[in-house]
Coordinates of C-alpha atoms in Angstrom, one line a residue:
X282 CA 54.8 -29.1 36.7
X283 CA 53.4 -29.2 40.4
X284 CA 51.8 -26.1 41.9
X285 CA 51.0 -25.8 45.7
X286 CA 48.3 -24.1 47.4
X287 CA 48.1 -23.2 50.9
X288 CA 44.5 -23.0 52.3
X289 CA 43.0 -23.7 55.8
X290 CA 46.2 -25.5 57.3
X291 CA 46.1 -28.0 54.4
X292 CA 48.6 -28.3 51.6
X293 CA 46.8 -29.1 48.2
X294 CA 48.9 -30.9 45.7
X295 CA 47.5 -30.3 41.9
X296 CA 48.9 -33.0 39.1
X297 CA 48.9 -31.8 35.5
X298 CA 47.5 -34.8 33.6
X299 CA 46.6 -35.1 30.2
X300 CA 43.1 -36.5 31.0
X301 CA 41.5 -35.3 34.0
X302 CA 43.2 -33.0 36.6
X303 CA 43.4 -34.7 39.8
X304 CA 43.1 -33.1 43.3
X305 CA 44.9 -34.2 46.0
X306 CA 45.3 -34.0 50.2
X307 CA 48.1 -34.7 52.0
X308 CA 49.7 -34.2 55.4
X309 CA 52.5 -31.8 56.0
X310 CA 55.4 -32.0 58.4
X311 CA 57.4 -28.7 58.7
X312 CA 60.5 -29.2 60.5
X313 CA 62.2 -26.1 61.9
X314 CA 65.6 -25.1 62.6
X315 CA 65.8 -26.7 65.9
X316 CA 64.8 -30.0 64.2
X317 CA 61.3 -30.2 65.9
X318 CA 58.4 -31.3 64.0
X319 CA 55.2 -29.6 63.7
X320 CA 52.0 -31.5 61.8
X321 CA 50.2 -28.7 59.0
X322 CA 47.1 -29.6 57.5
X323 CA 45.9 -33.0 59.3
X324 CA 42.1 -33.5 59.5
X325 CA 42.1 -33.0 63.5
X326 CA 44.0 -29.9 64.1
X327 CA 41.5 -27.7 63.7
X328 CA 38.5 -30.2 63.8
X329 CA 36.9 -29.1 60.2
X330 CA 37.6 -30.7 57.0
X331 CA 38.7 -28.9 54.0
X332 CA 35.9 -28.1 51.5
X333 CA 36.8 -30.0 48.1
X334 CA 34.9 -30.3 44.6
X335 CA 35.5 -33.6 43.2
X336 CA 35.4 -33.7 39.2
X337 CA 32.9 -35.8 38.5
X338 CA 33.7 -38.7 35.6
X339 CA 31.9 -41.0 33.7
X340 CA 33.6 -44.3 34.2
X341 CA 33.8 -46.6 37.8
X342 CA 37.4 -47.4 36.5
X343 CA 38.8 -43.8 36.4
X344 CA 37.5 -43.0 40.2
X345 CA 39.5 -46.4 41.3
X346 CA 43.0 -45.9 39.5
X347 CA 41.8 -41.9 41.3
X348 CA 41.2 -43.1 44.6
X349 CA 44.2 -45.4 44.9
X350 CA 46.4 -43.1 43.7
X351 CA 45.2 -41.0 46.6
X352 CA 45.8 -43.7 48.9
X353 CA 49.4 -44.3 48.0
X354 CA 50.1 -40.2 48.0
X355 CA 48.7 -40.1 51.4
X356 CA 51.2 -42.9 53.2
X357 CA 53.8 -40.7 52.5
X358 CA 54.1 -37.3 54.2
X359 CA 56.1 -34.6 52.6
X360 CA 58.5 -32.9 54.2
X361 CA 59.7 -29.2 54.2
X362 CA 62.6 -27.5 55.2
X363 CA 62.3 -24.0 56.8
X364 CA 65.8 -22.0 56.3
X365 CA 66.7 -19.9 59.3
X366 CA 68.1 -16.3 58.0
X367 CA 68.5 -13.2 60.2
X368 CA 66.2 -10.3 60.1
X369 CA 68.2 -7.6 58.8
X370 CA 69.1 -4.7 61.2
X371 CA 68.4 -1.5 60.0
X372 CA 71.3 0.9 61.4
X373 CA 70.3 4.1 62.5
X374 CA 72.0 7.3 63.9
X375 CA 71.9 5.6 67.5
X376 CA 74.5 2.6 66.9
X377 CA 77.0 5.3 65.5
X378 CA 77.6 6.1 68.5
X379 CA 79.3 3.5 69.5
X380 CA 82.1 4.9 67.4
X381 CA 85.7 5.8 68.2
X382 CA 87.1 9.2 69.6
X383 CA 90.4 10.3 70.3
X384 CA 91.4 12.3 73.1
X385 CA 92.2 15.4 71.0
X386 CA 89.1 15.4 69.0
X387 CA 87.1 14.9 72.5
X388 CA 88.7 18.2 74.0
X389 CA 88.5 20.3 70.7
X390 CA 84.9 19.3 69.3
X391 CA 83.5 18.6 72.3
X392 CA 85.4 21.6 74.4
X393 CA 85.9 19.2 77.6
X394 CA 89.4 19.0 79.4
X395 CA 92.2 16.5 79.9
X396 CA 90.4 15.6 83.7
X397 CA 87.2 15.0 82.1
X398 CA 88.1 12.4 80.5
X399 CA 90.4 10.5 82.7
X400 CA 86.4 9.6 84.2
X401 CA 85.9 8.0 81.2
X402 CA 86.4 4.1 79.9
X403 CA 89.4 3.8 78.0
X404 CA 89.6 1.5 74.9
X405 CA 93.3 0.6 73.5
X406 CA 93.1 0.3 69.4
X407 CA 95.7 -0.5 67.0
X408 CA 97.6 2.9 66.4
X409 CA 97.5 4.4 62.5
X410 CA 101.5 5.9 63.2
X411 CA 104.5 4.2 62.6
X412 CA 106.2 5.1 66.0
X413 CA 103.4 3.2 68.4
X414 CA 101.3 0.3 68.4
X415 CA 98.1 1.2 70.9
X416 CA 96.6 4.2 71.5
X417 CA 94.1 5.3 74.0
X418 CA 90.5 6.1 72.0
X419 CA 86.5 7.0 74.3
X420 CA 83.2 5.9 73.3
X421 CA 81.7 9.0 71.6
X422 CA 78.5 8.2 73.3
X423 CA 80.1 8.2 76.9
X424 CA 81.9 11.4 75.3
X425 CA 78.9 13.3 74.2
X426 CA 77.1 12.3 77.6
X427 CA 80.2 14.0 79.3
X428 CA 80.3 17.1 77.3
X429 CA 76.3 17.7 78.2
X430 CA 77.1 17.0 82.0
X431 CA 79.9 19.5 82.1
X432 CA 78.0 22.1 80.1
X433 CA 74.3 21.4 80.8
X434 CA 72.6 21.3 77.6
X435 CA 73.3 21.6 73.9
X436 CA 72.9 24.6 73.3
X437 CA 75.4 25.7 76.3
X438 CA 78.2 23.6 74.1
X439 CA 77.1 25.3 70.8
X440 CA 77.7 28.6 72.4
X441 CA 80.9 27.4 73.7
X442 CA 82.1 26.3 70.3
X443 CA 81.2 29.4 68.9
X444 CA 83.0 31.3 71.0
X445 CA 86.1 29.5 71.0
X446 CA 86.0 29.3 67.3
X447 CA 85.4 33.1 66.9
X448 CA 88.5 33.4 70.0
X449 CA 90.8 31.1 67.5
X450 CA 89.9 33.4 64.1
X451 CA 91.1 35.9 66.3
X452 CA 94.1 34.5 67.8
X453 CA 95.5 33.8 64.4
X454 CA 94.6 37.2 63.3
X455 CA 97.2 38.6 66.2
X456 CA 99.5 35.9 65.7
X457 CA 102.7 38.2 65.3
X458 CA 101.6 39.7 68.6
X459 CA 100.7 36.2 70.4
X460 CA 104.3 34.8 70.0
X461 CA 104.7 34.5 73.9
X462 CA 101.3 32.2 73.7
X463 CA 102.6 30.0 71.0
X464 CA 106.1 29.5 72.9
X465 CA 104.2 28.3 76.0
X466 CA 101.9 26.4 74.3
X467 CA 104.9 24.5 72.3
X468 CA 106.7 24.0 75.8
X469 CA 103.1 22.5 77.3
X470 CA 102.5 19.3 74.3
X471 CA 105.9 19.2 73.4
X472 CA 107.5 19.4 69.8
X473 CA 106.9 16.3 68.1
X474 CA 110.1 16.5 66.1
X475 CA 113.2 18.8 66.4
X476 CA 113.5 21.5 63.7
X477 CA 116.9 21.5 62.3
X478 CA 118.9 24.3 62.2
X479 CA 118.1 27.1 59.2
X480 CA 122.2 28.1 59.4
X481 CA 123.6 24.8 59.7
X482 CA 121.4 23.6 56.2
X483 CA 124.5 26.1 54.3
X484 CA 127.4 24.1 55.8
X485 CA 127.0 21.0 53.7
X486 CA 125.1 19.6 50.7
X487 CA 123.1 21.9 48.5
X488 CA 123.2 24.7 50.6
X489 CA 126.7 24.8 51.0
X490 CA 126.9 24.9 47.3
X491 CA 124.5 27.5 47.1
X492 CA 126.1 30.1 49.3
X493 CA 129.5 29.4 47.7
X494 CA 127.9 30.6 44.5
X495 CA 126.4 33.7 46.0
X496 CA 129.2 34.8 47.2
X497 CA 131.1 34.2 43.9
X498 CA 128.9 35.5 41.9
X499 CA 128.1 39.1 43.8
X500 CA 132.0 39.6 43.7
X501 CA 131.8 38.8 39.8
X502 CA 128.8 41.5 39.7
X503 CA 130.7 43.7 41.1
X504 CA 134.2 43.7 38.9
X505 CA 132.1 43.3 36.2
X506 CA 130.0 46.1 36.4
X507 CA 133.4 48.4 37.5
X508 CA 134.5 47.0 33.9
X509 CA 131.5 47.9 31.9
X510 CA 131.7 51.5 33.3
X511 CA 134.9 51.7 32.1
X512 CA 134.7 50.1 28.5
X513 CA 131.4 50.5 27.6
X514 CA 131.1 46.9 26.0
X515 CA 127.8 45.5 25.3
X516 CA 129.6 42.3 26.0
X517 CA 131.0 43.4 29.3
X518 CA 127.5 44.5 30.2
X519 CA 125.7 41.5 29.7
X520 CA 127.9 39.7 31.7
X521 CA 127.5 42.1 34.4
X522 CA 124.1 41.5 33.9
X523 CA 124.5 37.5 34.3
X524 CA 126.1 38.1 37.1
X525 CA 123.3 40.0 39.2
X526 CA 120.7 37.7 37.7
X527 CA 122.9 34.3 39.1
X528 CA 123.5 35.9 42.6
X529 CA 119.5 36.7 43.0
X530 CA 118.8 33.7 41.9
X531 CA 120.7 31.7 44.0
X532 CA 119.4 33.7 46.7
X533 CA 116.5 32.5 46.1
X534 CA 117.6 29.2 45.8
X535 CA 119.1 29.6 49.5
X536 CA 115.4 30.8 50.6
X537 CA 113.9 27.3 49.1
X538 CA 116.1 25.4 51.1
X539 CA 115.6 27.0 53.9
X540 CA 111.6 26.7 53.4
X541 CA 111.8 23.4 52.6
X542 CA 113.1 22.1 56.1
X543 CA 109.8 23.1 58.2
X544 CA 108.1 20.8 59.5
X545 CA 104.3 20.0 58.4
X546 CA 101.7 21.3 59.4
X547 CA 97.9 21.1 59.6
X548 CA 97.4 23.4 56.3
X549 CA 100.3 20.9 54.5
X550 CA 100.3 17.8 55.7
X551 CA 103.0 16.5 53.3
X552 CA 105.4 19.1 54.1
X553 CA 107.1 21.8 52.1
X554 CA 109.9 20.1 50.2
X555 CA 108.3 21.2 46.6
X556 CA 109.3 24.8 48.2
X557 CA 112.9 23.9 46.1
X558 CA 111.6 23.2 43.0
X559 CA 109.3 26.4 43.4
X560 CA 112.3 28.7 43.9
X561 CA 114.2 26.6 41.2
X562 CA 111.5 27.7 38.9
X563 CA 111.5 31.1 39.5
X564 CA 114.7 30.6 39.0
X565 CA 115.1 29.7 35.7
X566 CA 111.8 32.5 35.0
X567 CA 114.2 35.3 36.3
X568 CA 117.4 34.0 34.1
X569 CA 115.1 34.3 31.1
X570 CA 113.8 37.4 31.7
X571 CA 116.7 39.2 33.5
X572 CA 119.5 37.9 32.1
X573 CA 118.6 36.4 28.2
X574 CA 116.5 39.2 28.1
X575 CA 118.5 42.2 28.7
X576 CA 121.7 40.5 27.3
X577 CA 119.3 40.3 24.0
X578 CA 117.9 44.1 24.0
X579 CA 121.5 45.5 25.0
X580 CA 123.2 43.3 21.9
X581 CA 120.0 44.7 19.6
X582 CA 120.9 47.9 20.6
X583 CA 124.9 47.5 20.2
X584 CA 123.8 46.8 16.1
X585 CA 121.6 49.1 15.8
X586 CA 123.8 52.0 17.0
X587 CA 126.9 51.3 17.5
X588 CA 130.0 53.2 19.2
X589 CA 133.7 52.4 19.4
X590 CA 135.4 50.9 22.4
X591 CA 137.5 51.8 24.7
X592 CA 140.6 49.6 26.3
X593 CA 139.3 46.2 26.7
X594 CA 142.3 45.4 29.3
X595 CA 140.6 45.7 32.4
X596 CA 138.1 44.0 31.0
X597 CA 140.1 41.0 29.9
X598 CA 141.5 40.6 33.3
X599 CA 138.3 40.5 35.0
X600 CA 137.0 38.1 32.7
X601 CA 139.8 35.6 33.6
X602 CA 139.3 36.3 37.2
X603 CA 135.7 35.4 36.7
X604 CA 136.3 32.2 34.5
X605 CA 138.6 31.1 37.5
X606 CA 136.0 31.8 40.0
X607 CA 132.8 30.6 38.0
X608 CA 135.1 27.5 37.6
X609 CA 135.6 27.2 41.4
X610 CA 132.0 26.7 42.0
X611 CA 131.2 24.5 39.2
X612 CA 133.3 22.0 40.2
X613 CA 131.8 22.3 43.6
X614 CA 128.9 21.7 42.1
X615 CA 129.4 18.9 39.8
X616 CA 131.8 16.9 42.9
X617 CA 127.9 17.4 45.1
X618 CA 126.0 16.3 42.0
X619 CA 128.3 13.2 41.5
X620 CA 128.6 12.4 45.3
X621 CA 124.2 12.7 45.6
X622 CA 123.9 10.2 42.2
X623 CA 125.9 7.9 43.4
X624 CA 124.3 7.3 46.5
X625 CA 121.4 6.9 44.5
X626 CA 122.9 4.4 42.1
X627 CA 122.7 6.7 39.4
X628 CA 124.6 8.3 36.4
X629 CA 125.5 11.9 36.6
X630 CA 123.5 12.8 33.3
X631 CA 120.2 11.1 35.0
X632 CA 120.3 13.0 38.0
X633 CA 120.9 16.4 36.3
X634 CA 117.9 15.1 33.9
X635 CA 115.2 13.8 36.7
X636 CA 116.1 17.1 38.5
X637 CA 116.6 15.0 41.8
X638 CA 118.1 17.9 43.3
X639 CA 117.0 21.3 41.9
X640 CA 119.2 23.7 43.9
X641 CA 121.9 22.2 42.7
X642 CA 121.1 21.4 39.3
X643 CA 120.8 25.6 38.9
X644 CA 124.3 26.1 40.7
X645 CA 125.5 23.7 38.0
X646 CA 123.8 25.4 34.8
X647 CA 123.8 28.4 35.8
X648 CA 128.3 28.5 36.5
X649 CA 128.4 26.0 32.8
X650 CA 126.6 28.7 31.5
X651 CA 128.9 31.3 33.0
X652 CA 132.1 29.8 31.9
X653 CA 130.7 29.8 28.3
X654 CA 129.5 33.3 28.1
X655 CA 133.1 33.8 29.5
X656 CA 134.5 32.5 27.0
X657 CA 131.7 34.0 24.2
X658 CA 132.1 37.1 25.3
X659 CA 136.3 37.7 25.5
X660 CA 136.4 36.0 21.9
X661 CA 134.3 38.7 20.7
X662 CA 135.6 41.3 22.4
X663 CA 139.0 40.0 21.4
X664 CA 137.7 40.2 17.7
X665 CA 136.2 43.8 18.2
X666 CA 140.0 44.6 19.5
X667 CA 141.6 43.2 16.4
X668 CA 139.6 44.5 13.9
X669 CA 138.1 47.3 15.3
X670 CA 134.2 46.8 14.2
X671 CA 131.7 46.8 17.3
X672 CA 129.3 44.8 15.8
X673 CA 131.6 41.9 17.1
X674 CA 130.8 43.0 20.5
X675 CA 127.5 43.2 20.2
X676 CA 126.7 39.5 18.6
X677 CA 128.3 38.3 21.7
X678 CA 125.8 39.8 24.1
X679 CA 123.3 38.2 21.8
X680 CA 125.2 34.8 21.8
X681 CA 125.3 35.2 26.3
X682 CA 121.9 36.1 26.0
X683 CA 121.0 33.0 23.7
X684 CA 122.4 30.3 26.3
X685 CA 121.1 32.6 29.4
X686 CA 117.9 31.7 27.3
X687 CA 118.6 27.7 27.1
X688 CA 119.3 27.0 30.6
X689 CA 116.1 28.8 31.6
X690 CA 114.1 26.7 29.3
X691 CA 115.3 23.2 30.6
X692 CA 115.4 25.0 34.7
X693 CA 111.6 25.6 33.7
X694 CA 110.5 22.3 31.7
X695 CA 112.3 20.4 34.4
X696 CA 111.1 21.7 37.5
X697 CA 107.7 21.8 36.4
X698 CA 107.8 18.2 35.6
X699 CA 108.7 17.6 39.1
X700 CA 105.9 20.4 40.3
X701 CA 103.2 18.3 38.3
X702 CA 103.9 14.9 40.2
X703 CA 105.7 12.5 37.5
X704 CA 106.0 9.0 38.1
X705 CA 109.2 6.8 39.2
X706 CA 111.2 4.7 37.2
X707 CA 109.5 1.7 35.8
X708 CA 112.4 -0.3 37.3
X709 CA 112.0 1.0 40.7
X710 CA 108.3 0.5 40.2
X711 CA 108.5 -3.2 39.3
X712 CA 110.4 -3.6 42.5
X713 CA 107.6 -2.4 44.4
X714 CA 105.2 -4.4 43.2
X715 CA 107.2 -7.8 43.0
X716 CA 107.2 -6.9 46.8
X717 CA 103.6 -6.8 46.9
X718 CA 103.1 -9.8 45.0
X719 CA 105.1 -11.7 46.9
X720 CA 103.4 -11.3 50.0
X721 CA 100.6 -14.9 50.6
X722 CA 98.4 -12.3 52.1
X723 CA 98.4 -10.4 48.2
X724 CA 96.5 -12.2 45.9
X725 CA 96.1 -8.9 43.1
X726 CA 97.3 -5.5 42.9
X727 CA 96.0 -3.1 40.3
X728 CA 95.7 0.8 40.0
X729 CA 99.6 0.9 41.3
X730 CA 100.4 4.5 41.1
X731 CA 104.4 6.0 42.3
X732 CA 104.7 9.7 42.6
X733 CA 108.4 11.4 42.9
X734 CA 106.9 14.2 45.3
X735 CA 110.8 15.7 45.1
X736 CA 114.0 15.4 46.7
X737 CA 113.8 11.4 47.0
X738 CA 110.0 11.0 48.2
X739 CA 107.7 9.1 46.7
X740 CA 104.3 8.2 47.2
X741 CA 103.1 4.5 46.6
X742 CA 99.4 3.9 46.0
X743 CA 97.3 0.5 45.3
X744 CA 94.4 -1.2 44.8
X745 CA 95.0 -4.7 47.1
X746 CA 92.9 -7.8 46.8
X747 CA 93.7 -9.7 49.8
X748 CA 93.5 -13.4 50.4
X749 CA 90.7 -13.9 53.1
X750 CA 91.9 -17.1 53.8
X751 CA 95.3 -16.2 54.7
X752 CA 94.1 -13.6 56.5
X753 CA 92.1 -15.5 58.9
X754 CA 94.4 -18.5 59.5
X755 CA 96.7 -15.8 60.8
X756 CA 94.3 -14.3 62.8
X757 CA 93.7 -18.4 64.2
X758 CA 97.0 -18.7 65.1
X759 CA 97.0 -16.2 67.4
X760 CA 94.0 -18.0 69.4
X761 CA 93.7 -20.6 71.6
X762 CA 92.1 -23.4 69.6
X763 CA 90.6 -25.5 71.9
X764 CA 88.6 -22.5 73.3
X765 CA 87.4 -21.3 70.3
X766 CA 86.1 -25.5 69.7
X767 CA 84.4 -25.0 73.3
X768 CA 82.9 -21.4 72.4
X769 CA 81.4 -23.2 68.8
X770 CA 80.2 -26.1 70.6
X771 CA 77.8 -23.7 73.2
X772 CA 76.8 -22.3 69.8
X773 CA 72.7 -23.1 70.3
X774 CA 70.7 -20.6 69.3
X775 CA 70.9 -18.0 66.6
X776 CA 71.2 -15.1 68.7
X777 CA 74.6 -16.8 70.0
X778 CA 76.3 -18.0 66.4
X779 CA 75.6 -13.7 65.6
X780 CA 77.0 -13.0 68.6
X781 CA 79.8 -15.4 68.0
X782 CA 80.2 -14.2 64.0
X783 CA 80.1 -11.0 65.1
X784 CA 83.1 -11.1 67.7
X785 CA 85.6 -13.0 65.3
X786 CA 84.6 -11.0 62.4
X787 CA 85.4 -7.3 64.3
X788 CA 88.7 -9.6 65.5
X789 CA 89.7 -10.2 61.5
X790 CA 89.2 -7.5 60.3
X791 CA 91.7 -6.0 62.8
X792 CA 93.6 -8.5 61.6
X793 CA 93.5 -7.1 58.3
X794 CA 94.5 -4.0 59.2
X795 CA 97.6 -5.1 60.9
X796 CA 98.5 -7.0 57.8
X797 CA 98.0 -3.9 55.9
X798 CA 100.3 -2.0 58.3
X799 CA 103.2 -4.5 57.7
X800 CA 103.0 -4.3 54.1
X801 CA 103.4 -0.8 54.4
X802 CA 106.2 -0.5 56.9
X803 CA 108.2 -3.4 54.6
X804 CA 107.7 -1.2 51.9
X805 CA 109.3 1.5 53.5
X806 CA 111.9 -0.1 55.2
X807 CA 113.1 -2.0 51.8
X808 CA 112.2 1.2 50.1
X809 CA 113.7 4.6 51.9
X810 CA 112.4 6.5 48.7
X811 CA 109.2 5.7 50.0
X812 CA 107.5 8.1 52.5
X813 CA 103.8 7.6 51.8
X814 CA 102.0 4.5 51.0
X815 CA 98.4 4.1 50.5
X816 CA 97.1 0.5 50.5
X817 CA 93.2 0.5 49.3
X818 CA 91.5 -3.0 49.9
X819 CA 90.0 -4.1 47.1

């Protein structure tokens, strides 16, 4: 119920009362943050007296109780505290630039040379790559000041951008013809990782199972088709037909493979290891519509018009040459498959399933598939033989057609699963983030996200609330305590505890980042799966 007034130096003090309000002067002390005292109000600091307007009553005994009450209210100054806060600094474009540059960004943006900068001062920073600690970063003030002394003004570097951007469109517009260039320039910064060899990817793993089935399969083409001509079966034809649609497919699957193993670029930064499930899908698109599809119209056809047969002998015989062949290679097939799950510590069924290796998984369905239409199609040519009715023949093409027709659909439902980024296992996920939790510097995680990016990489992504505390006691331990006492105990003045904050602050945070860096390398050192992780502090 007290409200204050300031007026003239002089603090006036009004008391609610249920009688007469009662208007009172007192002395102020204000006492600032470096605990001196200052005197507000007194009757000599300014040598006038504040004007008042007593209320006038009508009793002698209500101005005595008044007057002593002002008496006792005057022996005892008040005091008030004065809280010290810092002005807030307004940022503008100036103290940006005071930010960070690397060396490459310094020669492209700012078209200045490797000697330019060694003039330069040179700040080590804690490196974002896995493979070094420090690396070298420039003021981008000292930067830009270097870029206008080399090129004289601003609008000297604009031209020189421009022209080295148009001399770049250009460059990769000839870039067939500029093959020398790119060799040189390769041989100047060095390649960062050795490309492996395109031939020696067919030796072993998937692409040695791949180029056994080519082969296989275009000498199966071949007989078949010889066999076709010669018998005329509808039968004979669509596995001619299956065939040729299994050797350009795994053609295709060899060009996936060999795709898949560049190396990343600026225009792909993850790489091109979908490039197998792309050619997988096509894949299974060109079964359906080669192989189903034909097999069905030439079966259609056989009912619709039919025509006798002639000797199915040659035909028999090269359809138990190609049941031993297509049999070869899918026990090649299924002997990779189960070697590959059970380095991943799963069952054969959930490999095949998750798709974890899609050139495979079509060498596999594609010979199962074979061995059945095999079989389909001699037991109705051996019915046609026996009883002499075509239509026999015929509903066999339709029956090679109808499984060349199932193994697209799974090829294309499970490669675009993978395509569309699906998660990991929720077991495999739970380890993850028991790993996280189990961290002191992890107080939360939420917004976890896993996604199988294809051929055993997954990317890890979270939302981290980190422990502050933690965080900065491991940031103390790496000081020197007793020096950090001594630097507090200078601590006068505000301007030194901001400039003290403001050193140990940029200090922690680097701290955090560190810790954030050894969460992700534990992850992927306890986690192989797990090529890309993406810690967001919370």
């Amino acid at each position: 119920g007290w409200q204050a007034s300031m007026k003239s130096g002089s603090l006036s003090y009004v008391i609610p009362c249920n009688r007469l309000p009662v208007q009172l002067m007192s002395q102020v002390r204000v006492y600032t943050s470096n605990g001196q005292k200052k005197d507000l109000g007194s009757e000599g600091t300014n040598g006038s007296t504040p004007q008042e307007t007593p209320h006038k009553v009508g009793t002698g005994r209500q101005d005595t109780s008044n007057a002593g009450q002002k008496q006792s209210f005057l022996k005892e100054p008040i005091q008030v505290k004065v809280k010290a806060v810092l002005k807030k600094r307004e940022y503008g474009p100036k103290y940006t630039q005071n930010n960070f540059i690397t060396g490459v960004r310094a020669i492209n943006e700012f078209c200045l040379k490797s000697s330019d900068l060694d003039q330069l001062r040179k700040i080590k920073r804690r490196s974002p790559h896995d493979d070094t600690e420090t690396f070298t970063v420039y003021l981008r003030s000292d930067v830009e000041a270097k870029s206008l002394e080399v090129w004289g003004s601003p609008e000297a570097l604009a031209r020189e951008r421009k022209r080295r951007k148009e001399a770049e469109i250009k460059y990769r517009e000839n870039l067939f013809r500029n093959q020398r260039l790119l060799r040189e320039y390769k041989e100047f910064f060095g390649n960062t990782k050795p490309r492996s060899s395109a031939a020696a990817m067919f030796f072993k793993g998937p692409g040695k199972v791949v180029m056994v089935a080519i082969c296989i399969n275009g000498l199966n083409f071949f007989f078949k088709l010889l066999a076709w001509v010669y018998t005329g079966s509808a039968s004979m034809f669509s596995e001619a037909i299956h065939s040729l649609a299994d050797t350009c497919n795994q053609a295709l699957l060899a060009l996936g493979i060999s795709q898949s193993a560049r190396t990343p670029d600026p225009s792909h930064p993850y790489g091109f290891t979908n490039m197998r499930y792309i050619a997988s899908l096509i894949s299974g698109v060109g079964i359906f519509m080669m192989g189903a599809g034909l097999s069905w119209y030439h079966g259609i056809i056989g009912l619709l018009h039919p025509h006798p047969i002639e000797s199915l002998l040659w035909a028999y015989c090269i359809l138990a040459g190609s049941l031993v062949s297509e049999g070869a290679t899918l026990l090649v097939a299924i002997n990779e498959i189960r070697r590959s799950a059970r380095a991943k510590g799963l069952s054969f069924y959930q490999y095949v399933v998750q798709s974890r290796d899609p050139s495979t998984n079509v060498v596999l369905l594609e010979d199962a598939a074979a061995v059945l239409s095999v079989a389909v199609a001699a037991t109705c040519m051996g019915l046609t033989s026996l009883t002499g009715n075509p239509y026999y023949d015929s509903v066999g093409s339709l029956g090679v057609g109808t499984l060349l027709g199932t193994v697209s659909a799974f090829l294309i439902y499970t490669n675009t699963e993978a395509l569309l980024g699906r998660s990991i296992q929720p077991e495999q996920l739970q380890r993850l983030t028991e790993l996280l939790e189990s961290d002191p510097v992890v107080r939360a995680i939420h917004d976890v996200k896993a996604t199988d990016m294809g051929m055993s990489k997954v990317r890890f992504k979270a939302e981290v609330d980190f422990d502050g505390r933690v965080v900065t006691r491991s940031y103390l331990e790496k000081q020197d305590i007793e020096l950090l006492l001594q630097e507090i105990q200078q601590v006068k003045t505000l301007e030194e505890l901001e400039a003290f904050m403001l050193k140990h602050g940029e200090n922690i945070v680097d701290t955090l980042g560190a810790e954030v860096d050894r969460l992700e390398k534990d992850l992927k050192q306890r986690n192989p799966d797990v090529r890309h992780v993406d810690l967001e502090i919370l």
